[in-house]
Amino acid sequence: MKLDRFIRVALGLLIFVVFLVAIGGLLFFTQTALNVWDRLAEGPAVLRYVYTGAMLALFAAAVYLVWRLLVRRPVRAVEPPSADRLTRSEIEDRLRHADAVGVDVAEAQAELRELAERQESGAVHLCFFGEVSTGKSSLIKALVPEAEVRIDVAGGSTVDVRHYRWRDDRGTEIRLADVPGTGGHDAGLDEMALEEARRAEVVLYVCEGDLNRAEASSIARLLELDKPLILVMNKSDRYTHEEQAALMQRLLERLDTLGGDVRRDRIVAVSAGGVADIVERRPDGSETVVRRRRPADIGVLVVAINRLLEFGAEPIDVRRNRAVFRLAAEKLAEAEEQYRAQRSEQIVRNATRRAVIGALAAVSPGTDILIQGYVGTTMTRELCKLYGAAPRDLDIEEFLNLSQSRVGNALPLTLAVAGNGLKAFPGIGTVAGGLVHAVAYGLIFDALGRSLMLTLSKHGELMPDQAAQEFEEGIGERLEAGVRRVAKMALAEKAKGR
Ligand SMILES: Nc1nc2c(ncn2[C@@H]2O[C@H](COP(=O)(O)OP(=O)(O)OP(=O)(O)O)[C@@H](O)[C@H]2O)c(=O)[nH]1
Ligand SMILES: [Mg+2]
């Protein structure tokens, strides 16, 4: 009680002194300012202007510095350079840069190499794309009868990408790409087919009637890639002339709704023929199954291809290049993503280890876990750099402060989880307090790092509030997930230290 009164009196005195100093300061400041002003008023006008200008400039500089320090800059929108306008040199630059950092750029590079080879060969690539069993391989066989093409009644007969040579009426060298049908059981095959379609100048989308939902969305995707498209309705031998005409009209309307500017002469109805198993009855009454080739009727398709290539392959070549640059950029982005995942894992593991070692070395590991220290700052800075975020020191400090204030609540739980986790290791006997603290300390860094990884990958920027909140919300789950790993680490470090 006595102490309380003493503090009040001391505070009262302090306030009084502060006010006295403030009044004195104000008087002194006013007097000086008026003095200076009087002298300036007597002097030449130029001096007055220069002086006022200098004062204003100093004031503006002070305001700017305070603003830089206190006000958070608006989040830099991480705008990926428009993939549509990517040029070869841009993508090559990106690859070089990523390669230097340690990203595995092999797949993206392979795309550019393949493109260079295709450009050198001068051949135009046409890709037959469509759902399984629509007759893509049969169409290629009809165009190149001598080709060894696998055709089967059972869907999913083509399981890789193959190229077949063909020439159009003007002798342009054409490579026909046969790819796996989409919509089968293997999503990997769909991906393989789509990639080949992206590498080709022209896609021939093969269907066998009206489009189902999957076909419509595939076509929409291909149109988005800016691919010249020929829509081939195969197996037209199964329809009457009237049915065929109605189907063609329907396909035209469907394409319109998909936003494709596909001309009427780029929708064709053909019959690749394919093979049919026909049951033949012998004179003696026995039956045998004979495989026969149905007659092919693909004239309109040949005309459509010739027309499309009429003006030379030049403009479609440019569009194809763009599509391949995009494909390469996507592959690079995937590789970068993978690199970031591995590297951030390493960063968090190192920070966790350092935290554990620090706690083990501490004479009396306290409960005041200082995540704002060196380990926390280094980890935050390294993770931010990895995700291309450039936070101010103030943001890092704020994030660590906010997280630190949340650690208090989670500490009892963390210690309990750490203690339990250690018990799972046989032969360590009674778990010493120091070891439990070391594991708890490591676990907190592990959870902190992982929540930071998550928010950085989501926002591309360090947002202290969100990141600290993510840390708080996810800590329970992350402690459980990391305890075995961290306990093992702590035991190994302890054994080393012995
Ligand atoms: N009636 C009829 N059947 C055809 C026609 N073209 C192909 N077929 C049959 O359709 C089936 C599938 O033919 P494929 O050429 O293997 O089809 P695909 O699109 O290459 O199949 P996947 O490679 O599995 O995706 C075979 O049984 C062919 O005989 C055609 O014009 N008319
Ligand atoms: Mg096939």
Coordinates of C-alpha atoms and ligand atoms in Angstrom, one line a residue:
M1 CA 0.0 0.0 0.0
K2 CA 2.8 2.3 1.0
L3 CA 4.7 1.5 -2.1
D4 CA 1.6 2.2 -4.2
R5 CA 1.3 5.7 -2.7
F6 CA 5.0 6.3 -3.3
I7 CA 4.7 5.4 -6.9
R8 CA 1.8 7.8 -7.3
V9 CA 3.6 10.7 -5.8
A10 CA 6.7 9.9 -7.9
L11 CA 4.6 9.8 -11.0
G12 CA 2.8 13.1 -10.1
L13 CA 6.2 14.8 -9.7
L14 CA 7.5 13.4 -12.9
I15 CA 4.4 14.7 -14.8
F16 CA 5.0 18.1 -13.2
V17 CA 8.7 18.1 -14.3
V18 CA 7.8 17.1 -17.8
F19 CA 5.3 19.9 -18.1
L20 CA 7.8 22.4 -16.8
V21 CA 10.4 21.2 -19.4
A22 CA 7.8 21.4 -22.1
I23 CA 6.8 24.9 -21.3
G24 CA 10.4 26.0 -21.1
G25 CA 11.2 24.3 -24.4
L26 CA 8.3 26.0 -26.1
L27 CA 9.3 29.4 -24.8
F28 CA 12.9 28.8 -25.9
F29 CA 11.8 27.6 -29.3
T30 CA 9.5 30.5 -29.9
Q31 CA 12.1 33.0 -28.9
T32 CA 14.7 31.5 -31.1
A33 CA 12.3 31.2 -34.0
L34 CA 11.2 34.9 -33.7
N35 CA 14.8 36.0 -33.3
V36 CA 15.8 34.2 -36.5
W37 CA 12.8 35.5 -38.3
D38 CA 13.5 39.1 -37.3
R39 CA 17.0 38.8 -38.6
L40 CA 15.9 37.2 -41.8
A41 CA 13.4 40.0 -42.3
E42 CA 16.2 42.6 -42.1
G43 CA 18.4 40.6 -44.5
P44 CA 18.1 40.2 -48.2
A45 CA 14.9 38.5 -49.5
V46 CA 17.0 35.7 -51.2
L47 CA 18.4 34.6 -47.9
R48 CA 14.9 34.4 -46.5
Y49 CA 13.7 32.2 -49.4
V50 CA 16.7 29.9 -49.2
Y51 CA 16.3 29.6 -45.4
T52 CA 12.5 28.8 -45.6
G53 CA 13.2 26.4 -48.5
A54 CA 15.8 24.5 -46.5
M55 CA 13.5 24.4 -43.4
L56 CA 10.7 23.0 -45.6
A57 CA 13.0 20.4 -47.2
L58 CA 14.2 19.2 -43.8
F59 CA 10.6 19.0 -42.6
A60 CA 9.6 17.0 -45.6
A61 CA 12.6 14.7 -45.3
A62 CA 11.7 14.0 -41.6
V63 CA 8.0 13.3 -42.5
Y64 CA 9.1 10.9 -45.2
L65 CA 11.5 9.0 -43.0
V66 CA 8.9 8.7 -40.3
W67 CA 6.4 7.5 -42.8
R68 CA 8.9 4.9 -44.2
L69 CA 9.5 3.7 -40.7
L70 CA 6.0 3.4 -39.5
V71 CA 3.6 3.0 -42.3
R72 CA 3.7 -0.4 -44.0
R73 CA 4.1 -0.2 -47.7
P74 CA 1.2 -1.6 -49.7
V75 CA 1.7 -5.2 -50.5
R76 CA 3.6 -5.5 -53.7
A77 CA 1.3 -7.4 -56.0
V78 CA 3.5 -10.3 -57.2
E79 CA 2.4 -10.0 -60.7
P80 CA 3.8 -12.8 -62.7
P81 CA 5.1 -11.5 -66.0
S82 CA 2.3 -12.2 -68.5
A83 CA 2.8 -15.7 -69.8
D84 CA 1.1 -14.7 -73.1
R85 CA 3.9 -12.4 -74.0
L86 CA 6.8 -14.4 -72.9
T87 CA 9.7 -14.2 -75.3
R88 CA 12.5 -16.7 -75.8
S89 CA 15.1 -14.5 -74.3
E90 CA 12.9 -13.9 -71.2
I91 CA 12.3 -17.5 -70.6
E92 CA 16.0 -18.3 -71.2
D93 CA 16.9 -15.6 -68.7
R94 CA 14.6 -17.0 -66.1
L95 CA 16.0 -20.5 -66.7
R96 CA 19.6 -19.2 -66.3
H97 CA 18.7 -17.4 -63.1
A98 CA 16.9 -20.4 -61.6
D99 CA 19.7 -22.7 -62.6
A100 CA 22.2 -20.5 -60.9
V101 CA 20.2 -20.7 -57.7
G102 CA 20.0 -24.5 -57.8
V103 CA 16.6 -25.1 -59.3
D104 CA 16.3 -28.2 -61.4
V105 CA 15.6 -26.7 -64.8
A106 CA 16.1 -29.8 -66.9
E107 CA 12.4 -30.3 -67.9
A108 CA 11.9 -26.7 -68.8
Q109 CA 15.1 -26.7 -70.8
A110 CA 14.1 -29.9 -72.6
E111 CA 11.0 -28.1 -73.9
L112 CA 13.1 -25.4 -75.4
R113 CA 15.5 -27.9 -76.9
E114 CA 12.6 -29.8 -78.5
L115 CA 11.2 -26.6 -79.9
A116 CA 14.6 -25.7 -81.4
E117 CA 14.8 -29.2 -83.0
R118 CA 11.3 -28.8 -84.5
Q119 CA 12.1 -25.4 -85.8
E120 CA 15.2 -26.7 -87.4
S121 CA 13.4 -29.6 -89.1
G122 CA 10.9 -27.2 -90.6
A123 CA 8.1 -29.8 -90.2
V124 CA 4.6 -28.8 -89.1
H125 CA 3.3 -30.9 -86.2
L126 CA -0.4 -31.9 -86.1
C127 CA -1.6 -33.5 -82.9
F128 CA -4.5 -35.8 -82.9
F129 CA -6.2 -35.2 -79.6
G130 CA -9.4 -36.6 -78.0
E131 CA -11.0 -39.0 -75.6
V132 CA -10.0 -42.6 -75.6
S133 CA -11.2 -44.7 -78.5
T134 CA -12.5 -41.9 -80.7
G135 CA -10.3 -43.2 -83.6
K136 CA -7.2 -41.0 -83.4
S137 CA -4.8 -43.8 -84.3
S138 CA -7.2 -45.0 -87.0
L139 CA -7.2 -41.5 -88.6
I140 CA -3.4 -41.6 -88.7
K141 CA -3.4 -45.0 -90.2
A142 CA -5.8 -43.8 -92.8
L143 CA -3.5 -40.9 -93.7
V144 CA -0.3 -42.9 -93.6
P145 CA -1.4 -46.5 -94.5
E146 CA 2.2 -47.9 -94.3
A147 CA 2.6 -46.7 -90.7
E148 CA 2.6 -49.2 -87.9
V149 CA -0.1 -47.7 -85.8
R150 CA -1.7 -49.6 -82.9
I151 CA -5.5 -49.6 -83.1
D152 CA -7.7 -51.5 -80.8
V153 CA -11.4 -51.9 -79.9
A154 CA -10.3 -51.7 -76.3
G155 CA -9.9 -48.1 -75.2
G156 CA -6.5 -46.8 -74.0
S157 CA -4.5 -48.6 -76.7
T158 CA -2.1 -45.7 -77.3
V159 CA 0.0 -45.1 -74.2
D160 CA 2.8 -42.9 -75.5
V161 CA 3.4 -40.2 -78.0
R162 CA 4.5 -41.3 -81.5
H163 CA 5.1 -39.2 -84.6
Y164 CA 4.4 -40.3 -88.2
R165 CA 5.6 -38.5 -91.4
W166 CA 3.1 -37.2 -93.9
R167 CA 3.1 -34.6 -96.6
D168 CA 0.3 -32.2 -97.6
D169 CA -0.5 -31.4 -101.2
R170 CA 2.2 -28.8 -101.5
G171 CA 4.8 -31.2 -100.1
T172 CA 5.1 -29.5 -96.7
E173 CA 6.6 -32.0 -94.3
I174 CA 4.1 -32.8 -91.6
R175 CA 4.5 -34.9 -88.5
L176 CA 1.3 -36.5 -87.2
A177 CA 1.4 -36.9 -83.4
D178 CA -0.6 -39.8 -82.0
V179 CA -1.2 -39.4 -78.3
P180 CA -3.0 -41.3 -75.6
G181 CA -6.7 -40.7 -75.4
T182 CA -7.9 -38.5 -72.5
G183 CA -10.5 -39.5 -70.0
G184 CA -9.0 -43.0 -69.4
H185 CA -7.9 -44.2 -66.0
D186 CA -4.4 -42.7 -66.0
A187 CA -4.3 -38.9 -65.4
G188 CA -0.6 -39.0 -66.3
L189 CA -1.5 -40.0 -69.8
D190 CA -4.0 -37.1 -70.1
E191 CA -1.1 -34.8 -69.0
M192 CA 1.2 -36.4 -71.6
A193 CA -1.3 -35.9 -74.3
L194 CA -2.0 -32.3 -73.4
E195 CA 1.7 -31.4 -73.3
E196 CA 2.2 -32.8 -76.8
A197 CA -0.9 -30.8 -78.0
R198 CA 0.8 -27.7 -76.7
R199 CA 4.0 -28.5 -78.6
A200 CA 2.1 -28.9 -81.9
E201 CA 1.2 -26.1 -84.3
V202 CA -2.3 -27.5 -85.0
V203 CA -4.6 -29.7 -82.9
L204 CA -7.1 -32.0 -84.5
Y205 CA -9.7 -32.7 -81.9
V206 CA -11.3 -36.0 -82.6
C207 CA -14.8 -36.8 -81.3
E208 CA -17.4 -39.4 -82.4
G209 CA -20.6 -37.4 -82.0
D210 CA -21.9 -34.7 -79.8
L211 CA -19.4 -33.4 -77.2
N212 CA -19.7 -34.6 -73.7
R213 CA -18.8 -32.3 -70.8
A214 CA -15.1 -33.5 -70.6
E215 CA -14.7 -33.0 -74.3
A216 CA -16.1 -29.5 -74.2
S217 CA -13.8 -28.5 -71.4
S218 CA -10.8 -30.0 -73.2
I219 CA -11.6 -28.0 -76.3
A220 CA -12.1 -24.8 -74.2
R221 CA -8.6 -25.4 -72.7
L222 CA -7.0 -25.9 -76.1
L223 CA -8.7 -22.8 -77.5
E224 CA -7.3 -20.9 -74.5
L225 CA -3.9 -22.0 -75.6
D226 CA -4.5 -20.2 -78.9
K227 CA -4.3 -23.4 -80.9
P228 CA -5.6 -23.6 -84.4
L229 CA -8.1 -26.3 -84.1
I230 CA -9.8 -28.7 -86.6
L231 CA -12.7 -30.5 -85.0
V232 CA -13.0 -34.0 -86.5
M233 CA -16.1 -36.0 -86.0
N234 CA -15.0 -39.5 -86.7
K235 CA -17.0 -42.7 -87.2
S236 CA -19.6 -40.9 -89.3
D237 CA -20.3 -44.2 -91.0
R238 CA -22.5 -44.9 -88.0
Y239 CA -24.9 -42.1 -88.8
T240 CA -27.3 -41.3 -91.7
H241 CA -26.7 -38.2 -93.8
E242 CA -29.5 -36.4 -91.9
E243 CA -28.1 -37.3 -88.5
Q244 CA -24.6 -36.3 -89.6
A245 CA -25.9 -32.9 -90.8
A246 CA -27.7 -32.3 -87.5
L247 CA -24.6 -33.4 -85.5
M248 CA -22.4 -31.0 -87.5
Q249 CA -24.8 -28.1 -86.8
R250 CA -24.8 -29.0 -83.1
L251 CA -21.0 -29.1 -83.0
L252 CA -20.8 -25.7 -84.6
E253 CA -23.1 -24.3 -82.0
R254 CA -21.2 -25.9 -79.2
L255 CA -17.9 -24.5 -80.5
D256 CA -19.5 -21.0 -80.6
T257 CA -20.6 -21.2 -77.0
L258 CA -17.0 -22.3 -76.1
G259 CA -15.8 -19.0 -77.5
G260 CA -13.9 -20.6 -80.3
D261 CA -13.6 -18.7 -83.5
V262 CA -13.6 -21.9 -85.4
R263 CA -14.6 -21.6 -89.1
R264 CA -17.2 -23.9 -90.6
D265 CA -14.6 -25.5 -92.8
R266 CA -12.6 -26.6 -89.8
I267 CA -15.4 -28.9 -88.6
V268 CA -15.3 -32.1 -90.6
A269 CA -17.2 -35.4 -90.5
V270 CA -15.1 -38.4 -91.5
S271 CA -14.7 -42.0 -91.2
A272 CA -11.3 -43.4 -90.4
G273 CA -12.5 -46.8 -91.0
G274 CA -10.6 -48.6 -88.3
V275 CA -10.9 -52.3 -88.0
A276 CA -13.9 -54.4 -87.4
D277 CA -14.2 -58.0 -86.2
I278 CA -16.6 -59.7 -88.5
V279 CA -18.1 -63.1 -87.8
E280 CA -18.0 -65.2 -91.0
R281 CA -20.0 -68.3 -91.4
R282 CA -18.4 -71.1 -93.4
P283 CA -20.3 -73.4 -95.7
D284 CA -19.9 -76.1 -93.1
G285 CA -21.8 -74.0 -90.6
S286 CA -18.8 -73.1 -88.4
E287 CA -18.1 -69.5 -87.5
T288 CA -14.8 -67.6 -87.5
V289 CA -14.0 -64.0 -86.5
V290 CA -12.2 -62.2 -89.2
R291 CA -10.6 -58.7 -88.6
R292 CA -11.4 -56.4 -91.5
R293 CA -10.4 -52.9 -92.3
R294 CA -13.5 -50.7 -92.8
P295 CA -13.1 -48.4 -95.8
A296 CA -11.9 -44.9 -94.9
D297 CA -13.4 -41.7 -96.0
I298 CA -11.2 -38.8 -94.9
G299 CA -11.1 -36.6 -98.0
V300 CA -12.6 -33.6 -96.2
L301 CA -10.0 -33.8 -93.4
V302 CA -7.2 -33.7 -95.9
V303 CA -8.8 -30.6 -97.6
A304 CA -9.2 -28.9 -94.2
I305 CA -5.6 -29.5 -93.3
N306 CA -4.4 -28.2 -96.6
R307 CA -6.5 -25.1 -96.3
L308 CA -5.2 -24.4 -92.8
L309 CA -1.6 -24.7 -93.9
E310 CA -2.3 -22.8 -97.2
F311 CA -0.6 -19.6 -96.1
G312 CA 2.5 -21.3 -95.0
A313 CA 3.4 -22.4 -91.5
E314 CA 4.8 -19.0 -90.4
P315 CA 2.0 -17.5 -88.3
I316 CA 1.0 -20.7 -86.6
D317 CA 4.6 -21.2 -85.9
V318 CA 4.7 -18.1 -83.9
R319 CA 1.6 -19.2 -81.9
R320 CA 3.1 -22.6 -81.3
N321 CA 6.4 -21.0 -80.0
R322 CA 4.4 -18.9 -77.5
A323 CA 2.5 -22.0 -76.3
V324 CA 5.8 -23.8 -75.8
F325 CA 7.3 -20.9 -73.9
R326 CA 4.3 -21.0 -71.7
L327 CA 4.7 -24.7 -71.2
A328 CA 8.4 -24.2 -70.4
A329 CA 7.5 -21.4 -67.9
E330 CA 5.0 -23.7 -66.2
K331 CA 7.5 -26.4 -65.9
L332 CA 10.0 -24.0 -64.5
A333 CA 7.5 -22.7 -62.0
E334 CA 6.8 -26.3 -60.9
A335 CA 10.6 -26.9 -60.4
E336 CA 10.9 -23.6 -58.5
E337 CA 8.0 -24.7 -56.3
Q338 CA 9.8 -28.0 -55.6
Y339 CA 13.1 -26.2 -54.9
R340 CA 11.4 -23.8 -52.5
A341 CA 9.7 -26.7 -50.6
Q342 CA 13.0 -28.5 -50.2
R343 CA 15.1 -25.5 -49.3
S344 CA 12.5 -24.1 -46.8
E345 CA 12.4 -27.5 -45.1
Q346 CA 16.2 -27.2 -44.8
I347 CA 16.0 -23.7 -43.4
V348 CA 13.4 -24.7 -40.8
R349 CA 15.4 -27.8 -39.8
N350 CA 18.5 -25.8 -39.3
A351 CA 16.8 -23.2 -37.2
T352 CA 15.2 -26.0 -35.1
R353 CA 18.5 -27.6 -34.6
R354 CA 20.1 -24.3 -33.6
A355 CA 17.3 -23.7 -31.1
V356 CA 17.7 -27.2 -29.7
I357 CA 21.5 -26.8 -29.3
G358 CA 21.0 -23.4 -27.8
A359 CA 18.6 -24.7 -25.2
L360 CA 20.8 -27.7 -24.4
A361 CA 23.7 -25.4 -23.9
A362 CA 21.9 -23.0 -21.7
V363 CA 22.9 -23.3 -18.0
S364 CA 19.3 -23.0 -16.8
P365 CA 16.9 -23.3 -19.7
G366 CA 14.2 -20.8 -18.8
T367 CA 10.6 -20.7 -19.9
D368 CA 11.2 -17.3 -21.5
I369 CA 11.7 -18.5 -25.0
L370 CA 13.1 -15.7 -27.0
I371 CA 12.1 -16.4 -30.5
Q372 CA 12.9 -12.8 -31.3
G373 CA 16.6 -13.6 -31.1
Y374 CA 19.1 -14.4 -33.7
V375 CA 17.7 -17.8 -34.7
G376 CA 14.2 -16.5 -35.3
T377 CA 15.4 -13.4 -37.2
T378 CA 17.7 -15.5 -39.4
M379 CA 15.1 -18.1 -40.2
T380 CA 12.5 -15.5 -41.0
R381 CA 14.9 -13.5 -43.2
E382 CA 16.0 -16.6 -45.1
L383 CA 12.5 -17.9 -45.7
C384 CA 11.3 -14.5 -46.9
K385 CA 14.3 -14.3 -49.3
L386 CA 13.4 -17.8 -50.6
Y387 CA 9.8 -16.8 -51.4
G388 CA 10.9 -13.5 -53.0
A389 CA 9.6 -11.4 -50.2
A390 CA 11.6 -8.3 -49.1
P391 CA 10.3 -7.4 -45.7
R392 CA 11.5 -4.4 -43.7
D393 CA 13.4 -5.2 -40.5
L394 CA 10.4 -3.7 -38.7
D395 CA 8.1 -6.2 -40.2
I396 CA 10.3 -9.1 -39.1
E397 CA 10.5 -7.7 -35.7
E398 CA 6.8 -7.2 -35.5
F399 CA 6.1 -10.8 -36.7
L400 CA 8.5 -12.2 -34.1
N401 CA 7.1 -10.0 -31.3
L402 CA 3.5 -11.1 -32.2
S403 CA 4.5 -14.7 -32.3
Q404 CA 6.5 -14.4 -29.1
S405 CA 3.4 -13.1 -27.3
R406 CA 1.5 -16.1 -28.5
V407 CA 4.1 -18.6 -27.4
G408 CA 3.2 -18.0 -23.7
N409 CA -0.2 -19.6 -24.0
A410 CA 1.1 -22.6 -26.0
L411 CA 4.1 -23.3 -23.7
P412 CA 2.5 -25.7 -21.2
L413 CA 1.1 -27.7 -24.1
T414 CA 4.4 -27.6 -25.9
L415 CA 6.3 -28.9 -22.9
A416 CA 3.7 -31.6 -22.4
V417 CA 4.0 -32.7 -26.0
A418 CA 7.8 -32.6 -25.8
G419 CA 7.8 -34.7 -22.7
N420 CA 5.4 -37.3 -24.2
G421 CA 7.4 -37.4 -27.4
L422 CA 10.6 -38.1 -25.5
K423 CA 9.0 -41.0 -23.6
A424 CA 8.4 -42.8 -26.9
F425 CA 12.1 -43.3 -27.2
P426 CA 13.1 -46.4 -25.3
G427 CA 16.0 -46.4 -22.9
I428 CA 16.3 -42.7 -22.0
G429 CA 15.0 -43.3 -18.5
T430 CA 13.6 -40.3 -16.7
V431 CA 13.3 -37.4 -19.0
A432 CA 15.5 -34.6 -17.8
G433 CA 13.9 -31.1 -17.6
G434 CA 16.7 -29.6 -19.8
L435 CA 16.0 -32.1 -22.6
V436 CA 12.2 -31.5 -22.5
H437 CA 12.9 -27.8 -22.8
A438 CA 15.2 -28.3 -25.7
V439 CA 12.6 -30.3 -27.5
A440 CA 9.9 -27.7 -26.7
Y441 CA 12.1 -24.9 -27.9
G442 CA 12.8 -26.8 -31.1
L443 CA 9.2 -27.6 -31.6
I444 CA 8.3 -23.9 -31.4
F445 CA 10.8 -23.0 -34.1
D446 CA 9.6 -25.9 -36.2
A447 CA 6.0 -24.7 -35.9
L448 CA 7.0 -21.1 -36.4
G449 CA 8.9 -21.9 -39.6
R450 CA 6.1 -24.0 -41.0
S451 CA 3.4 -21.4 -40.5
L452 CA 5.7 -18.8 -42.1
M453 CA 6.3 -21.1 -45.1
L454 CA 2.5 -21.4 -45.5
T455 CA 1.7 -17.7 -45.3
L456 CA 4.7 -16.8 -47.6
S457 CA 3.6 -19.2 -50.2
K458 CA 0.0 -17.9 -50.0
H459 CA 0.8 -14.1 -50.0
G460 CA 4.3 -13.9 -51.4
E461 CA 4.9 -11.3 -48.7
L462 CA 5.5 -11.2 -45.0
M463 CA 2.3 -10.0 -43.4
P464 CA 3.2 -10.0 -39.6
D465 CA -0.4 -10.3 -38.4
Q466 CA -1.5 -13.0 -40.7
A467 CA 1.7 -15.0 -40.2
A468 CA 1.5 -14.8 -36.4
Q469 CA -2.1 -15.8 -36.5
E470 CA -1.3 -18.7 -38.7
F471 CA 1.4 -19.7 -36.1
E472 CA -1.1 -19.5 -33.3
E473 CA -3.9 -21.4 -35.0
G474 CA -1.7 -24.2 -36.4
I475 CA 0.7 -24.7 -33.4
G476 CA -1.3 -27.5 -31.8
E477 CA -1.3 -29.6 -34.9
R478 CA 2.3 -28.8 -35.8
L479 CA 3.6 -29.8 -32.4
E480 CA 2.2 -33.3 -32.8
A481 CA 3.4 -33.6 -36.3
G482 CA 7.0 -32.5 -35.4
V483 CA 7.6 -34.0 -32.0
R484 CA 9.2 -37.3 -33.1
R485 CA 11.5 -35.5 -35.5
V486 CA 12.6 -32.9 -33.0
A487 CA 12.9 -35.3 -30.1
K488 CA 15.2 -37.4 -32.3
M489 CA 17.2 -34.4 -33.2
A490 CA 17.5 -33.3 -29.5
L491 CA 18.6 -36.8 -28.5
A492 CA 21.2 -36.9 -31.2
E493 CA 22.6 -33.4 -30.3
K494 CA 22.7 -34.4 -26.6
A495 CA 24.6 -37.5 -27.4
K496 CA 27.1 -35.4 -29.5
G497 CA 27.5 -33.0 -26.7
R498 CA 28.3 -35.6 -24.2
Ligands
LIG1 N1 -17.3 -47.5 -86.9 C1 -16.1 -46.9 -86.9 N2 -15.2 -47.3 -86.0 C2 -14.0 -46.8 -86.0 C3 -13.7 -45.7 -86.9 N3 -12.4 -45.3 -86.7 C4 -12.0 -46.1 -85.6 N4 -12.9 -47.0 -85.3 C5 -12.8 -47.9 -84.2 O1 -12.7 -47.3 -82.9 C6 -11.9 -48.1 -82.1 C7 -10.8 -47.2 -81.5 O2 -9.9 -46.9 -82.5 P1 -8.5 -46.3 -82.2 O3 -7.9 -45.7 -83.5 O4 -7.6 -47.2 -81.5 O5 -8.9 -45.1 -81.3 P2 -7.9 -44.1 -80.5 O6 -8.6 -42.8 -80.4 O7 -6.5 -44.1 -81.0 O8 -7.9 -44.8 -79.0 P3 -6.9 -44.6 -77.8 O9 -5.5 -44.6 -78.4 O10 -7.2 -45.7 -76.9 O11 -7.3 -43.3 -77.2 C8 -11.4 -49.2 -82.9 O12 -12.1 -50.3 -82.6 C9 -11.6 -48.8 -84.3 O13 -11.8 -49.8 -85.2 C10 -14.7 -45.3 -87.9 O14 -14.5 -44.4 -88.7 N5 -15.9 -46.0 -87.8
MG2 MG -4.8 -44.5 -80.2

